C-alpha positions as CSV (number, residue, x, y, z in Angstrom):
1,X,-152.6,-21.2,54.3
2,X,-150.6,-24.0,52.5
3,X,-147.9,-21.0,51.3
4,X,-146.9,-20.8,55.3
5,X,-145.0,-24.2,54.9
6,X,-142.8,-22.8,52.2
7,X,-142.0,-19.8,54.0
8,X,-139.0,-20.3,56.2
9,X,-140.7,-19.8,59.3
10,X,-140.9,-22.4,61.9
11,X,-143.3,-20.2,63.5
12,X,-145.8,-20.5,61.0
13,X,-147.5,-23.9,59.7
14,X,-149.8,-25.2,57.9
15,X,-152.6,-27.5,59.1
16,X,-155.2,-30.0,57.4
17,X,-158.9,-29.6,58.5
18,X,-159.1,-31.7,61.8
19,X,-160.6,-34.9,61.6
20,X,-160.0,-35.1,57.5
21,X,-159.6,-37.9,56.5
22,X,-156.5,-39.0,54.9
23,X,-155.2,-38.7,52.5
24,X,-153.8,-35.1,52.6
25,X,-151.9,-33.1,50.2
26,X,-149.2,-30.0,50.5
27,X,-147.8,-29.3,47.1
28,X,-145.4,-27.2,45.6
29,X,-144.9,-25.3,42.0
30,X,-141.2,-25.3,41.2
31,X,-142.0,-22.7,38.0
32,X,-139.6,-25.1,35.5
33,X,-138.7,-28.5,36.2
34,X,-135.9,-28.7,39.3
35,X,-133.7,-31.9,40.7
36,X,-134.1,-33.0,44.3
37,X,-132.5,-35.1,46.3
38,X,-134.2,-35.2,49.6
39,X,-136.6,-33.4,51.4
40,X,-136.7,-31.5,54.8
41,X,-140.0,-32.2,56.4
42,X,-140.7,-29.6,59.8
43,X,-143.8,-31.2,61.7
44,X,-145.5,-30.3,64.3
45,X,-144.1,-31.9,67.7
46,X,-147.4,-33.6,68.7
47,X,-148.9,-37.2,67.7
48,X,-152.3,-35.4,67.1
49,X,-150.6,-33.2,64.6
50,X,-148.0,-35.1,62.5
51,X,-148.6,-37.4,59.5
52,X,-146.2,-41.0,59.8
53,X,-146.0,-42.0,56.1
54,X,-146.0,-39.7,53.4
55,X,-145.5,-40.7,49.9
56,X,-143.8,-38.1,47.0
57,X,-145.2,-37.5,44.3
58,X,-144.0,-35.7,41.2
59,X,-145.6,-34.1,37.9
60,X,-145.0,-31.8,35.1
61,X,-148.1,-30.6,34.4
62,X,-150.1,-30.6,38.2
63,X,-152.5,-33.1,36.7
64,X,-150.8,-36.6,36.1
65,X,-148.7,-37.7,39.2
66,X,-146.3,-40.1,39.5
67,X,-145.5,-41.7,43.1
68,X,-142.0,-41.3,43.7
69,X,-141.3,-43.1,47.2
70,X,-143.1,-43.8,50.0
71,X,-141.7,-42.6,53.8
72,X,-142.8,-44.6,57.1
73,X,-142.4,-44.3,61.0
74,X,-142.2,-40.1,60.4
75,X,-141.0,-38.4,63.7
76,X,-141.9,-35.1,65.5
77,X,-140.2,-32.1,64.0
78,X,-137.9,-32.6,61.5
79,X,-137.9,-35.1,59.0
80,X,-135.2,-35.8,56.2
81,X,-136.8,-37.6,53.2
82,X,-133.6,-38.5,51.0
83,X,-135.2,-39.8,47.5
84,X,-132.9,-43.4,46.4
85,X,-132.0,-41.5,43.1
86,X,-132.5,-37.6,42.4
87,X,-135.7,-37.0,40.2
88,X,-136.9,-34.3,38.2
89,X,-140.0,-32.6,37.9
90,X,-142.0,-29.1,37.9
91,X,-144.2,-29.8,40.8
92,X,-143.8,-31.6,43.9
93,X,-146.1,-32.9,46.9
94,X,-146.0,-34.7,50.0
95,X,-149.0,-36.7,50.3
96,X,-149.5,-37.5,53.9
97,X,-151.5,-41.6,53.9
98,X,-151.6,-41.7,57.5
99,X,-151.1,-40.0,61.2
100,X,-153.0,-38.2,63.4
101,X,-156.2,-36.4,62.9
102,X,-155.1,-33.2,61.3
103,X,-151.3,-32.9,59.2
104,X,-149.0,-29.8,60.1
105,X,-146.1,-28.6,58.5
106,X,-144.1,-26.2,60.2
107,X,-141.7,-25.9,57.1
108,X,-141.0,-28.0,53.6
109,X,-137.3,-27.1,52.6
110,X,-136.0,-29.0,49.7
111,X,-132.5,-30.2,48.6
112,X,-132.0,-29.7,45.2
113,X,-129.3,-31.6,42.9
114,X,-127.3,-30.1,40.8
115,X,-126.8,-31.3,37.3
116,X,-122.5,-31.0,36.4
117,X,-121.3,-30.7,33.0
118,X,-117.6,-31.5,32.5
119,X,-116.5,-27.6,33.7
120,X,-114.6,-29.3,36.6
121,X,-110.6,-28.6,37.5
122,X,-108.4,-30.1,40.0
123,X,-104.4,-28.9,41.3
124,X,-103.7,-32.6,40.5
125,X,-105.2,-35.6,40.0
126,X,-104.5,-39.4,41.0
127,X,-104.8,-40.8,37.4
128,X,-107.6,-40.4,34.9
129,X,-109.7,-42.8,36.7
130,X,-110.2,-40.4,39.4
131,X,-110.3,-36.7,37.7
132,X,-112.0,-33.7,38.9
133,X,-115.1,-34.4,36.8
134,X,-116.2,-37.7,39.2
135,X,-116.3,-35.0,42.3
136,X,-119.4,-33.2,40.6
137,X,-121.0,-36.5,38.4
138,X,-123.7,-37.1,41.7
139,X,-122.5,-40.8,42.4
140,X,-120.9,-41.2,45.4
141,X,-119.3,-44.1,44.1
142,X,-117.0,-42.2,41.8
143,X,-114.3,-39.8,43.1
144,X,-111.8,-37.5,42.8
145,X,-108.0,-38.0,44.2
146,X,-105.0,-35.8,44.6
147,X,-101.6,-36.8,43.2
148,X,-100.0,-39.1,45.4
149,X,-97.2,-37.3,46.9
150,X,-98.5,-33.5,46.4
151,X,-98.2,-31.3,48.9
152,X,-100.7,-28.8,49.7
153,X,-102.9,-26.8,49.2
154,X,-104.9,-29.3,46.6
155,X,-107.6,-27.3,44.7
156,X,-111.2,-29.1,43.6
157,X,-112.7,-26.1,41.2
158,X,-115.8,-26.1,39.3
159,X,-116.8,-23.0,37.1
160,X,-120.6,-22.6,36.5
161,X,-120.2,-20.3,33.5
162,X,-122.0,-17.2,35.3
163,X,-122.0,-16.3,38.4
164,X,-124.0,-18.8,40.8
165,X,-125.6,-18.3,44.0
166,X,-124.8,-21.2,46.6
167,X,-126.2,-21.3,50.0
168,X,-124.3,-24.5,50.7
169,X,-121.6,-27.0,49.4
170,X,-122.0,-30.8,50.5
171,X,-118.6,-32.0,50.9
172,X,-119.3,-36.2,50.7
């Protein structure tokens, strides 16, 4: 079942029909439109088994799909598809174009982007070309900077305005 590759269990996958032809489709329902950022693709660890270019694809409505990007040269196992600029959408699939005869997923996980407003603090700043605000604005060409000088500890605090469930913090 297509549900086994949203699961969280390496142990389970799904699989295409063998010998289908290509293209094949795994997609997800978000519920309300969600960010991502990249994409964790888990294949199966054999050529037979494992697609090696996928496009993604994006929609609001599960009937008109926009391609997103296109991946190439996929690998055995796990897969990171990083999208060139986070995009937003209520449903999501990996469209597999070409591989071997029959696609499995062992697990999709997806990397979602979080959209800041300006309910960022800092200890200190640099100057007000580098405040607190650039550490959460999702452009890694931005930045926040302590005060030169400061000793620590320096703080970097965000406040979500309810509580907020994080299972991880990318530190870039």
């Amino acid at each position: 079942s297509a549900s086994n590759a949203f699961d969280n269990n390496t142990s389970s996958y799904w699989c295409s029909a063998n010998g289908s032809s290509y293209p094949q489709t795994l997609a997800y329902d978000f519920g309300s439109p969600t960010t991502l950022s990249s994409i964790l693709l888990n294949q199966w660890n054999s050529a037979s088994y494992r697609a090696t270019t996928v496009e993604l694809l994006g929609s609001n409505d599960n009937s008109s799909w926009s391609t997103l990007q296109t991946f190439i040269n996929l690998g055995f196992n796990q897969n990171t598809l990083t999208l060139s600029s986070p995009q937003t959408y209520r449903y999501f699939a990996l469209r597999a174009t070409a591989g071997g005869p029959c696609w499995a997923v062992k697990e999709v996980g997806f990397q979602r982007t979080l959209v800041f407003t300006s309910n960022a603090a800092a200890s200190t700043q640099w100057s007000s070309a580098f405040s607190a605000s650039n550490a959460f604005d999702n452009n890694t060409s931005s930045y926040w900077c302590s005060a030169n000088g400061s000793s620590y500890p320096q703080t970097l605090a965000y406040d979500f305005g309810s509580p907020t469930t994080l299972s991880s913090i990318l530190l870039n």
